[in-house]
Short mmCIF file of C-alpha atoms and ligand atoms in Angstrom, two decimals:
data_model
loop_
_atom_site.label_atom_id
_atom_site.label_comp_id
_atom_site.label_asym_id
_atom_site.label_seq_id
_atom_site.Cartn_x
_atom_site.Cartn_y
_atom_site.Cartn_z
CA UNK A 44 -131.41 -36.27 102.38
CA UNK A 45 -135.02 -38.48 102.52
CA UNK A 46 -136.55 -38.68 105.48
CA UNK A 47 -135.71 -42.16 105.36
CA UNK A 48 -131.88 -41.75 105.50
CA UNK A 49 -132.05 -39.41 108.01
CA UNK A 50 -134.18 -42.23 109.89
CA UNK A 51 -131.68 -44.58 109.08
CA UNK A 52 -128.72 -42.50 110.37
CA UNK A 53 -130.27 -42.58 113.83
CA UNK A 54 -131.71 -46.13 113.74
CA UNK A 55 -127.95 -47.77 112.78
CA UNK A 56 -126.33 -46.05 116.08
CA UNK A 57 -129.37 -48.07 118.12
CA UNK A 58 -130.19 -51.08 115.81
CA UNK A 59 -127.76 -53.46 114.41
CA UNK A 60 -126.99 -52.40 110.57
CA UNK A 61 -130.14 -50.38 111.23
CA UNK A 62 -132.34 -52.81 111.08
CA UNK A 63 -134.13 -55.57 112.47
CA UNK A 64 -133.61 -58.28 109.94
CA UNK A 65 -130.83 -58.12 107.31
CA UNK A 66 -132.45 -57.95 103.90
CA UNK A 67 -134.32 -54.79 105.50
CA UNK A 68 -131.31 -52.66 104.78
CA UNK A 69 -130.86 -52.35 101.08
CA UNK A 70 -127.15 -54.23 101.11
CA UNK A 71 -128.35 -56.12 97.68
CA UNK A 72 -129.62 -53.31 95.92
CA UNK A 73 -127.67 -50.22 96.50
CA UNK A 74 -128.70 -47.12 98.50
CA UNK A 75 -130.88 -46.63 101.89
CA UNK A 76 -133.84 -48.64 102.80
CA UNK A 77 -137.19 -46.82 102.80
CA UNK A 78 -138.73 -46.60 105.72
CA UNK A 79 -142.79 -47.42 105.85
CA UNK A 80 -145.27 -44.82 107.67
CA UNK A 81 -148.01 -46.63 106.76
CA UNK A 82 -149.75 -48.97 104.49
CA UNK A 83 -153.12 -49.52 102.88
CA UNK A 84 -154.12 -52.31 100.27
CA UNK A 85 -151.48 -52.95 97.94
CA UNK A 86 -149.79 -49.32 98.68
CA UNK A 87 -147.36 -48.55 101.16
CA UNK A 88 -146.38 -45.16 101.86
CA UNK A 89 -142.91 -43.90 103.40
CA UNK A 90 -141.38 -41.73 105.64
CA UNK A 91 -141.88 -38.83 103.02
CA UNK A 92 -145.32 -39.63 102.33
CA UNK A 93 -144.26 -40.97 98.83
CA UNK A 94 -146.57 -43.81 98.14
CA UNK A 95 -145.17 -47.01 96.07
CA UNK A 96 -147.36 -49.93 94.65
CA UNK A 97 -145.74 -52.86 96.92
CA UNK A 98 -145.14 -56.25 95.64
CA UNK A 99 -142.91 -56.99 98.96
CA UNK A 100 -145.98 -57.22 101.05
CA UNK A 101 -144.11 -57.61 104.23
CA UNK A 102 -142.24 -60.54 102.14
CA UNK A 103 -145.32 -62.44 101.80
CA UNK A 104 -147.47 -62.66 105.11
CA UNK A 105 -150.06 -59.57 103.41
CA UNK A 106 -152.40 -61.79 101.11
CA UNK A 107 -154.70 -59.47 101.50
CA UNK A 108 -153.04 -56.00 101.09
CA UNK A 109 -152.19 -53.59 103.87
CA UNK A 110 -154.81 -52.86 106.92
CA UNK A 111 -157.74 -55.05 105.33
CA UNK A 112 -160.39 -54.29 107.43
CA UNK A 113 -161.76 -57.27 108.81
CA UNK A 114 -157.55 -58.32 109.94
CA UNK A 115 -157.40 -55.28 111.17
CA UNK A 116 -160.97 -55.43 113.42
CA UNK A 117 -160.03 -58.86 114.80
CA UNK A 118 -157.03 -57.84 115.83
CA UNK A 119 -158.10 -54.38 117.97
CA UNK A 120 -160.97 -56.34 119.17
CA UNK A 121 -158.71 -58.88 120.57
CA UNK A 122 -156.22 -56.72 121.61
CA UNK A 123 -159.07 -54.44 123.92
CA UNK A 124 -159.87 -58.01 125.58
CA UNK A 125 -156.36 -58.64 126.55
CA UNK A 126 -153.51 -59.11 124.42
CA UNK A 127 -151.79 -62.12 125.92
CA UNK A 128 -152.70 -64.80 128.90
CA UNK A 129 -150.42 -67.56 129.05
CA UNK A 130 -153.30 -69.68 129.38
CA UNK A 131 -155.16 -71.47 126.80
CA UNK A 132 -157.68 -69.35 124.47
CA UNK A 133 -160.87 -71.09 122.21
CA UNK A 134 -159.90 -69.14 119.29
CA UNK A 135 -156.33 -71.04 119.25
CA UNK A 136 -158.52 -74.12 118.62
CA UNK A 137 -160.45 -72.65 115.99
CA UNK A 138 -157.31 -71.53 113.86
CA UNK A 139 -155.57 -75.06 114.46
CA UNK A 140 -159.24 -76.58 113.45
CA UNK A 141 -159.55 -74.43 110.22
CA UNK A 142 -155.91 -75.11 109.34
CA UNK A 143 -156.72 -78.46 109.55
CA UNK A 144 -159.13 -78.22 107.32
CA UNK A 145 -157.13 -76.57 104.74
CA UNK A 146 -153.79 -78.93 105.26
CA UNK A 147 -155.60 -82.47 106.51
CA UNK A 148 -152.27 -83.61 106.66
CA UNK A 149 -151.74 -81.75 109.78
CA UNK A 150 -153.36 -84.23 112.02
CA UNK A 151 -152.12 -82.67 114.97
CA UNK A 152 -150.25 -79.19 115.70
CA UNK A 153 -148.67 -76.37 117.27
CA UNK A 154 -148.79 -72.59 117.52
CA UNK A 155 -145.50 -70.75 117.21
CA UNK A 156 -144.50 -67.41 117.17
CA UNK A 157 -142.18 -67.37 114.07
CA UNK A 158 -141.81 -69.69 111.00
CA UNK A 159 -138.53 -69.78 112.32
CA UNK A 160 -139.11 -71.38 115.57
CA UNK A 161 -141.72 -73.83 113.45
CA UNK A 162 -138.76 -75.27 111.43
CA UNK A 163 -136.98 -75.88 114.31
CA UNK A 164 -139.27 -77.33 116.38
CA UNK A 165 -140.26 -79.54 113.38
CA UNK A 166 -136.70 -80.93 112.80
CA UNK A 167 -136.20 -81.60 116.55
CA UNK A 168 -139.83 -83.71 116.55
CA UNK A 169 -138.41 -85.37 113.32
CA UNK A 170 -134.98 -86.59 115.27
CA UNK A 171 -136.82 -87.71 118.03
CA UNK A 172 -139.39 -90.04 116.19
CA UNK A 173 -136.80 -91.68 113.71
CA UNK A 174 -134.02 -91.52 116.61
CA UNK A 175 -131.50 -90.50 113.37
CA UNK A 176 -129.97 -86.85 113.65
CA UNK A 177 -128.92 -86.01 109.61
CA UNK A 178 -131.05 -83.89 107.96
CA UNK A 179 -131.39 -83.26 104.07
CA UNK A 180 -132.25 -79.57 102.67
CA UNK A 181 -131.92 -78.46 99.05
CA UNK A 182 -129.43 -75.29 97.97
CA UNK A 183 -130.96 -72.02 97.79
CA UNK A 184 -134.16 -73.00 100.26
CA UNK A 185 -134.23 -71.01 103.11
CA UNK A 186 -135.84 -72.60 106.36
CA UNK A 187 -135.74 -69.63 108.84
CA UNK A 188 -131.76 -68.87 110.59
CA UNK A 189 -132.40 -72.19 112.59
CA UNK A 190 -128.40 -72.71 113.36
CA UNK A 191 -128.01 -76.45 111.73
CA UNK A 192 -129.78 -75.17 108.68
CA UNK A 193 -127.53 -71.83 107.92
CA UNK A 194 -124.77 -73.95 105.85
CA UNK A 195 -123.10 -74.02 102.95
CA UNK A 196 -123.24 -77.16 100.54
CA UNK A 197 -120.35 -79.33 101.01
CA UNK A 198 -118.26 -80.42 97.69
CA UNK A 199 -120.19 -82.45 95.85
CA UNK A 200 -123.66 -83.81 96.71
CA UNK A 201 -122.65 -86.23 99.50
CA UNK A 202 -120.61 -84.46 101.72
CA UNK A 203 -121.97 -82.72 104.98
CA UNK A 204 -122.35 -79.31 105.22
CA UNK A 205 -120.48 -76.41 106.97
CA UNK A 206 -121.41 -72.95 108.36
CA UNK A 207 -122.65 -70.73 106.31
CA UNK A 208 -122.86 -68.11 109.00
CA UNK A 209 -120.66 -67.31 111.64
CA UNK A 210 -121.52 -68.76 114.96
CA UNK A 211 -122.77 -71.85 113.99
CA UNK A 212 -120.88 -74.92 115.33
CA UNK A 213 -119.23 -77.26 112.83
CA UNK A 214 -120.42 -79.85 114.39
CA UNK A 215 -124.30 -78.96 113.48
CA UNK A 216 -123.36 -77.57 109.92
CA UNK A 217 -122.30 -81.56 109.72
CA UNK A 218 -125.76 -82.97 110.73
CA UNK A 219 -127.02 -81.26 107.46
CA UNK A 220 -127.08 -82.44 103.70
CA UNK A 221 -127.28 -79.66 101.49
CA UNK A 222 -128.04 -80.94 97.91
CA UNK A 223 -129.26 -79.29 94.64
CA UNK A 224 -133.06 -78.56 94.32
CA UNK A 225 -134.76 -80.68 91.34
CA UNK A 226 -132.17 -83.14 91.37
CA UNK A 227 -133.36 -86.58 92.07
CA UNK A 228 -130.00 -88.31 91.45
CA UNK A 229 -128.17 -86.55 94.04
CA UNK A 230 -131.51 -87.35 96.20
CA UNK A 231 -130.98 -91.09 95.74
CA UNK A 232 -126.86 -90.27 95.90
CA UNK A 233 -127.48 -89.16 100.13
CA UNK A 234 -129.99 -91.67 100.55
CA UNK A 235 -127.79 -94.25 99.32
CA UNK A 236 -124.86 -92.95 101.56
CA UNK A 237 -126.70 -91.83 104.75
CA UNK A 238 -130.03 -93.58 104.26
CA UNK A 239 -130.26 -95.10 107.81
CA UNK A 240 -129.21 -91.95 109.80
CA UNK A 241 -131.41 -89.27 107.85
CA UNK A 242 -133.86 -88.17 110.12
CA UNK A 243 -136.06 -85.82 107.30
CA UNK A 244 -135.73 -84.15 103.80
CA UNK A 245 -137.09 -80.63 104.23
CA UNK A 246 -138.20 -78.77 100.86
CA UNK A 247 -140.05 -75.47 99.97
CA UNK A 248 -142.36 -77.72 97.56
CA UNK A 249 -142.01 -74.71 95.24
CA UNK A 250 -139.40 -72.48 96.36
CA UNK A 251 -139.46 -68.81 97.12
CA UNK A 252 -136.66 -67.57 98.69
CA UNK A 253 -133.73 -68.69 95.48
CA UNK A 254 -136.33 -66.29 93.70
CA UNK A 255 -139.13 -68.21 92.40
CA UNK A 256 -138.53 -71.92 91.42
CA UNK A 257 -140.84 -74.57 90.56
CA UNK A 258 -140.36 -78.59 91.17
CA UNK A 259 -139.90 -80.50 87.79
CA UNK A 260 -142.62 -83.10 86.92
CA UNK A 261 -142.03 -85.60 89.77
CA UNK A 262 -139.54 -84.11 92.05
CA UNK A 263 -141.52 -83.97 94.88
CA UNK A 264 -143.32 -87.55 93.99
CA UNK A 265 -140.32 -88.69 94.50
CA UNK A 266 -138.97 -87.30 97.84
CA UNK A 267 -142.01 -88.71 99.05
CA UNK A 268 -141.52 -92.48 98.33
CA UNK A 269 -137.17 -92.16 98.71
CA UNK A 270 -138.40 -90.58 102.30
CA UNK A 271 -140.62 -93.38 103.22
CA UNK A 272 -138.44 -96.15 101.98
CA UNK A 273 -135.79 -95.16 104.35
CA UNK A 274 -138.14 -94.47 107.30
CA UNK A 275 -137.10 -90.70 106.74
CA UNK A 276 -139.41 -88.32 107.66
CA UNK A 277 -140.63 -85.82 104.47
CA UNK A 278 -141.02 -82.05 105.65
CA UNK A 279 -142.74 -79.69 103.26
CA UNK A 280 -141.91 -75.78 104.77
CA UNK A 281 -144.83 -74.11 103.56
CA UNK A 282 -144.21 -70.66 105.91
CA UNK A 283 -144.41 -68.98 102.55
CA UNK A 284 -146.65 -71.50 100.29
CA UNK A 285 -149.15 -72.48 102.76
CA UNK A 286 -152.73 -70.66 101.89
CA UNK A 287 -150.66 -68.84 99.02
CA UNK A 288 -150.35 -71.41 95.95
CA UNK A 289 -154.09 -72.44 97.24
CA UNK A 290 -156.42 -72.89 100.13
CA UNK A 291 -154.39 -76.38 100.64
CA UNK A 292 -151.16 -74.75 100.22
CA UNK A 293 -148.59 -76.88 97.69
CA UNK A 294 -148.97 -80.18 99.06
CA UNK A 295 -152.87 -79.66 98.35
CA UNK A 296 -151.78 -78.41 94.51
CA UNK A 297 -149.90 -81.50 94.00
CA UNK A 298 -151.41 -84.01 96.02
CA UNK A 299 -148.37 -84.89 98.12
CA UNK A 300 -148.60 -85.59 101.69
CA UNK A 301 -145.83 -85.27 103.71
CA UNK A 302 -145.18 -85.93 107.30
CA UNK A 303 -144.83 -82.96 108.81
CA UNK A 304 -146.03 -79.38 107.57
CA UNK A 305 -144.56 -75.61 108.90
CA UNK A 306 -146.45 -72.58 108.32
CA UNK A 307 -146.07 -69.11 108.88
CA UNK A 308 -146.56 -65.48 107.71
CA UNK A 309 -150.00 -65.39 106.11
CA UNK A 310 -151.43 -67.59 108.84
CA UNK A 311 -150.72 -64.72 111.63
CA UNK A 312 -152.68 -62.03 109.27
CA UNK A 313 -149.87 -60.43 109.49
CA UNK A 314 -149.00 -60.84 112.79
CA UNK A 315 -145.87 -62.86 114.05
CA UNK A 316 -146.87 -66.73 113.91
CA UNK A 317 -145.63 -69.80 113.08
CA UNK A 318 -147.24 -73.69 113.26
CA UNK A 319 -146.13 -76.84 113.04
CA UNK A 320 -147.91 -80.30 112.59
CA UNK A 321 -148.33 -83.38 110.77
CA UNK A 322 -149.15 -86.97 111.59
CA UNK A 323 -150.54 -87.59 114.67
CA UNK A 324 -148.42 -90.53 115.79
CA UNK A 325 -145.62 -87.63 115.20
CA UNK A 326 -146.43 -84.98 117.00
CA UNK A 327 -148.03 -86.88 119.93
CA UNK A 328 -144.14 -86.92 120.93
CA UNK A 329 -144.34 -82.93 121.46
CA UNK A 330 -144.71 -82.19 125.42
CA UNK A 331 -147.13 -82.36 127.50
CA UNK A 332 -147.68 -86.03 125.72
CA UNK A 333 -144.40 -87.05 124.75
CA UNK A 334 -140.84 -86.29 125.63
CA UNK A 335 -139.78 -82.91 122.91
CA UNK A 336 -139.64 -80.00 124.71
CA UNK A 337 -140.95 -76.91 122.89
CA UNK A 338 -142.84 -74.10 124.83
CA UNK A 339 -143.39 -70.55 123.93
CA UNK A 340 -144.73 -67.46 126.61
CA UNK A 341 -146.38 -65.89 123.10
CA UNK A 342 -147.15 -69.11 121.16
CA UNK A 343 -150.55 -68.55 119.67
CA UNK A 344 -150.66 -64.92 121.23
CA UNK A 345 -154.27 -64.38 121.19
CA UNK A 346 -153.47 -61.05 118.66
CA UNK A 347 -151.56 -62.50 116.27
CA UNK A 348 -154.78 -65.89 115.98
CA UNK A 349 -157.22 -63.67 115.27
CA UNK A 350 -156.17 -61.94 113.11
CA UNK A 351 -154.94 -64.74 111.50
CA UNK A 352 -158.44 -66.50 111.62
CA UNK A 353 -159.79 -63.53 109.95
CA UNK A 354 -157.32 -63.50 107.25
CA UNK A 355 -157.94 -67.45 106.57
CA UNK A 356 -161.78 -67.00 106.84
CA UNK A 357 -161.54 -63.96 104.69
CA UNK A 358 -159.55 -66.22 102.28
CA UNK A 359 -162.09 -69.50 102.36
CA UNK A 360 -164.63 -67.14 101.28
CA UNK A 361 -163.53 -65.11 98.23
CA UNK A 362 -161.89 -67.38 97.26
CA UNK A 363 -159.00 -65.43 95.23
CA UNK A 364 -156.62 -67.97 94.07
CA UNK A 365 -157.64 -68.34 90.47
CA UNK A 366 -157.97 -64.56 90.00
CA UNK A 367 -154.61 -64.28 91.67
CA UNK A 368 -152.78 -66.45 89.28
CA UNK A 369 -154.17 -65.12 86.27
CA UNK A 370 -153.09 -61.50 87.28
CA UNK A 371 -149.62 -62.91 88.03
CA UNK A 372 -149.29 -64.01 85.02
CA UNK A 373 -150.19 -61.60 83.43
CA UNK A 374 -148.10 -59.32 84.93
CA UNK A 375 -145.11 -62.09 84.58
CA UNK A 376 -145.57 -61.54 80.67
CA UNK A 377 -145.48 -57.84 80.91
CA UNK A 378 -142.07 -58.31 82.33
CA UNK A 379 -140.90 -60.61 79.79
CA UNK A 380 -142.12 -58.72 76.72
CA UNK A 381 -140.71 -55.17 78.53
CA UNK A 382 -137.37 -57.04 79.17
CA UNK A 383 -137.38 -58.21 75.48
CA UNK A 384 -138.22 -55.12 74.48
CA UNK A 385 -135.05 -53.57 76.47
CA UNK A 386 -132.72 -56.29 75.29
CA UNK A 387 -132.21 -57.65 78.97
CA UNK A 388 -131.89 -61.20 79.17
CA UNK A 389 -134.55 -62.13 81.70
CA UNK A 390 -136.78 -64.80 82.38
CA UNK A 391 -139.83 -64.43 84.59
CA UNK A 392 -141.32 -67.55 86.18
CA UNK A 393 -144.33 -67.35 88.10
CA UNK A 394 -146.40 -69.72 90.56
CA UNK A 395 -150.00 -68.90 91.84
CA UNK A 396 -149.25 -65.41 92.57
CA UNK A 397 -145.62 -65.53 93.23
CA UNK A 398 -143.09 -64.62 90.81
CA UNK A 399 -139.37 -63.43 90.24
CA UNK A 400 -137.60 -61.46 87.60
CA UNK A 401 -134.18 -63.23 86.87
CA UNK A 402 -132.07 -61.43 84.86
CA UNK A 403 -130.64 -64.98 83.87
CA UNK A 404 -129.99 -66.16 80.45
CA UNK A 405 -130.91 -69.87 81.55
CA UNK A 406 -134.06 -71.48 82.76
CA UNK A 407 -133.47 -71.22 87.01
CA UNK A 408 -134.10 -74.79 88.25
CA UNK A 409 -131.85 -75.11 90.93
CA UNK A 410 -129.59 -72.59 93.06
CA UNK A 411 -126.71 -72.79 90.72
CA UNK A 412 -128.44 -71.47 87.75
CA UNK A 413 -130.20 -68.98 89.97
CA UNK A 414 -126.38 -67.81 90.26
CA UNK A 415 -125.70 -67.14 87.21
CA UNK A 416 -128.17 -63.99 87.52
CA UNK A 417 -126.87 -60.54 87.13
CA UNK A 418 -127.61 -59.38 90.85
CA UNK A 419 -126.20 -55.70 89.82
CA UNK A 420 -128.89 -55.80 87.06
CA UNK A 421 -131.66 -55.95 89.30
CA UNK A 422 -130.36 -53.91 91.63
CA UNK A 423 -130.45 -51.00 88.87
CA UNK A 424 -134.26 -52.46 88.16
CA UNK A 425 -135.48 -51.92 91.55
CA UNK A 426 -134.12 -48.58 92.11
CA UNK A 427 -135.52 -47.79 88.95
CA UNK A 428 -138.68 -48.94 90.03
CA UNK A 429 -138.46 -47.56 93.23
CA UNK A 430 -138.16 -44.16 92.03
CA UNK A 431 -141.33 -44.81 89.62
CA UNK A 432 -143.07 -45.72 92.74
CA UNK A 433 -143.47 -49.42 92.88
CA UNK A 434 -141.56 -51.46 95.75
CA UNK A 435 -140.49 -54.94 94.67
CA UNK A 436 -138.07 -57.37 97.28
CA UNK A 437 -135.03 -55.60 97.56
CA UNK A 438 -132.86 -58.49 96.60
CA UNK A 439 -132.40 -60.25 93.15
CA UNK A 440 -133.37 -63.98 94.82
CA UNK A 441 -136.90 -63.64 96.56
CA UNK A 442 -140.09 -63.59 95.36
CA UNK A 443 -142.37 -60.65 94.77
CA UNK A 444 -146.03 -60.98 95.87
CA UNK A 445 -149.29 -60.06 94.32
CA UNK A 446 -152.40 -59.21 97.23
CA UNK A 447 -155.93 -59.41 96.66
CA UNK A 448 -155.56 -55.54 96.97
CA UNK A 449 -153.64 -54.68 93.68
CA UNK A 450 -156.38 -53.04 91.53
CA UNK A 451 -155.73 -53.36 87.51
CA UNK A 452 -154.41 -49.45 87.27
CA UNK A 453 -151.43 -50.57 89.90
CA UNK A 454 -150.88 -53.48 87.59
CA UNK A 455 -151.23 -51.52 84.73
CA UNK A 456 -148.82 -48.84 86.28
CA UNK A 457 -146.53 -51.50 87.25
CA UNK A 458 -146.52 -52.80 83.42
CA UNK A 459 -145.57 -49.48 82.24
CA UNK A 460 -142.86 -49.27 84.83
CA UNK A 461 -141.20 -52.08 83.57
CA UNK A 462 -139.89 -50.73 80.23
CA UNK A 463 -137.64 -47.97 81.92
CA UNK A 464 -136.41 -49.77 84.72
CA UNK A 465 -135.19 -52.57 81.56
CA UNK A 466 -134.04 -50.20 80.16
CA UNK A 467 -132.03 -48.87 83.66
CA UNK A 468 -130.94 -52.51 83.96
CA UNK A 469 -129.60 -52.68 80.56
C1 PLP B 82 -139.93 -66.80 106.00
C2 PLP B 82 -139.61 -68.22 105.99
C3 PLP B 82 -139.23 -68.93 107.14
C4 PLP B 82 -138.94 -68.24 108.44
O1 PLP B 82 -140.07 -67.62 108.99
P1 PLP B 82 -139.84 -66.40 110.01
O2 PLP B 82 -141.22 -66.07 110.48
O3 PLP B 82 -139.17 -65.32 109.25
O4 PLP B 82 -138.98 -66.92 111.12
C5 PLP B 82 -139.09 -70.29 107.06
N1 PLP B 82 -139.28 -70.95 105.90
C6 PLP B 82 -139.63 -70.32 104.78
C7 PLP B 82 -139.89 -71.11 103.54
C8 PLP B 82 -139.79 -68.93 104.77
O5 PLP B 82 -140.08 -68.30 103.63
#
């Protein structure tokens, strides 16, 4: 038995399913979930002291590796100077003011401690400036487990939704419209149906949690101007985009504004954080000015900002998004040729330095292709890969990460990797 399992037998009689967040425990993949001692650039090392290159990277928040330094020396130096105040601190400004600069669409905003609680807090700010409660989300874009955004997709592309977990009322599954991703019709199709009660559209602008997925040539274009000509508001959830795709996040790649922006994960350093914030004549209706109530004892913990400012300085400076992308891709074609190579049916897109391995047959644009993958399939990849010592996202639809901290023999090892774990997949 691995240290791991035997960690996991004791943590499942404490912790439900043994973990603290589902994907955690290995359900998609097959076997026990490793268990992390301790991690350092782009290598995390387990309970066993067996080290694995990881292309997790705490599913996306790391940017910059494991422990980088300067993260890690804003955040002790904070921490020594008292970890929390409930009172307002200087540095909260000077994240909000940098983000600003990076996402000028974020007139005004708000610290959060969670992605999560950014989403929601964004969608409640949206009903209260249109006065309209519906919202619209796309199929296989995950927003957080904010309760009216767990559902299912009703039949056909303009019904309203229903649960899609247990717990959540009908009646909130129903304020949602869950349509395909990349599918303008069935845009215009809820517009045309529910136009004057939609309160916002909310959209990964390129999605990472149905695996990877990029919007077609005017997808986005055009949720933008459908949005506006309804007096919907248009959310873009960057949690995982924003300062990934580039410094400006996606709307900044393709010059899209929408109204309101959420962030997360890379913005807290690694460090739990969310933020919300868009046009100012929006979010002046967030309390103390207007009438939303949102609140949070941790928002903007002073921990969690700077080591977030640190990780966004630390980004405006080097610069890595170019080099990022190139190594992606790189790395993207490996997989494709070693999947060819193996006689697996795979395709491999990649954006900035995101990218999934589908074992599909057909180009993934939307969540119903990304169906048709053979889940099993990877499953047998990342346990082969696992055992070779490289950690990708223990489930077929997310996206693996490259950090500034993979070094070309990791990639290189990773490459070489990929033929037997084809090969294990076959
Ligand atoms: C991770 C994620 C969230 C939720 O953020 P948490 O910090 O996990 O609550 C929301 N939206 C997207 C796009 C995400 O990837």
């Amino acid at each position: 038995m691995t240290a791991s399992s035997k960690r996991f037998e004791r943590a499942k009689k404490v912790l439900a399913g043994g973990v603290n967040s589902p994907v955690r425990a290995f359900k998609a993949v097959g076997g026990d979930p490793v268990f992390a001692r301790s991690g350092k650039g782009a290598v995390v090392t387990d309970a066993d002291g067996k080290a694995y290159v990881d292309y997790c990277h705490s599913w996306g928040p790391l940017i910059l590796g494991h422990a980088h330094p300067e993260v890690v020396a804003a955040a002790v130096k904070a921490a020594r100077t008292g970890s929390s105040f409930g009172m307002p601190t200087e540095r909260e400004t000077e994240l909000a003011e940098l983000i600003r600069s990076a996402v000028p669409s974020m007139e005004l905003l708000r610290l959060t401690s969670s992605g999560t609680e950014a989403v929601m807090s964004a969608l409640r700010v949206a009903r209260a400036f249109t006065k309209r409660d519906l919202v619209v989300k796309f199929a296989g874009c995950y927003h957080g487990h904010v309760d009216s955004l767990l559902v299912a997709a009703g039949s056909g592309a303009t019904t309203l939704g229903r649960p899609d977990s247990a717990g959540v009322p009908e009646a909130w599954a129903r304020t949602t419209i869950t349509i395909p991703f990349n599918d303008p019709t069935a845009v215009a199709d809820a517009f045309s149906k529910w136009g004057d009660q939609i309160a916002a559209v909310i959209v990964e602008p390129i999605v990472g949690n149905m695996g990877v997925v990029e919007p077609e040539t005017g997808f986005l274009a055009d949720l933008r101007q459908i949005a506006s000509k309804h007096g919907a508001l248009l959310i873009f959830d960057e949690v995982i985009t924003g300062f990934r795709v580039g410094w400006g996040g996606a709307q900044g790649l393709f010059g899209i504004q929408p109204d309101l922006t959420t962030l997360g994960k890379i913005v807290g350093g690694g460090f739990p954080i969310g933020a919300y914030g868009g046009r100012r004549d929006v979010m002046e209706l967030v309390a103390p000015l207007g009438p939303v109530y949102q609140a949070g004892t941790l928002s903007g913990n002073p921990v969690a900002v700077a080591a977030g400012l640190a990780a966004l300085r630390a980004l405006k400076r080097d610069k890595p998004y170019a080099a990022l992308a190139k190594r992606t891709k790189r790395l993207a074609e490996a997989a494709r040729a070693a999947a060819a190579k193996a006689g697996v049916p795979a395709i491999v897109p990649h954006a900035a330095s995101m990218f999934t391995v589908f074992f599909a047959g057909i180009p993934v644009r939307d969540y119903a292709a990304a169906r048709t993958a053979d889940a099993a399939a990877y499953g047998r990849f990342f346990n082969a890969l696992l055992k070779a010592g490289v950690y990708f996202p223990p489930a077929q639809y997310e996206a693996a990460f490259l950090s500034t901290a993979h070094t070309d023999r990791q990639l290189e090892r990773t490459a070489a990797a990929f033929g037997p774990a084809f090969e294990a997949a076959r």
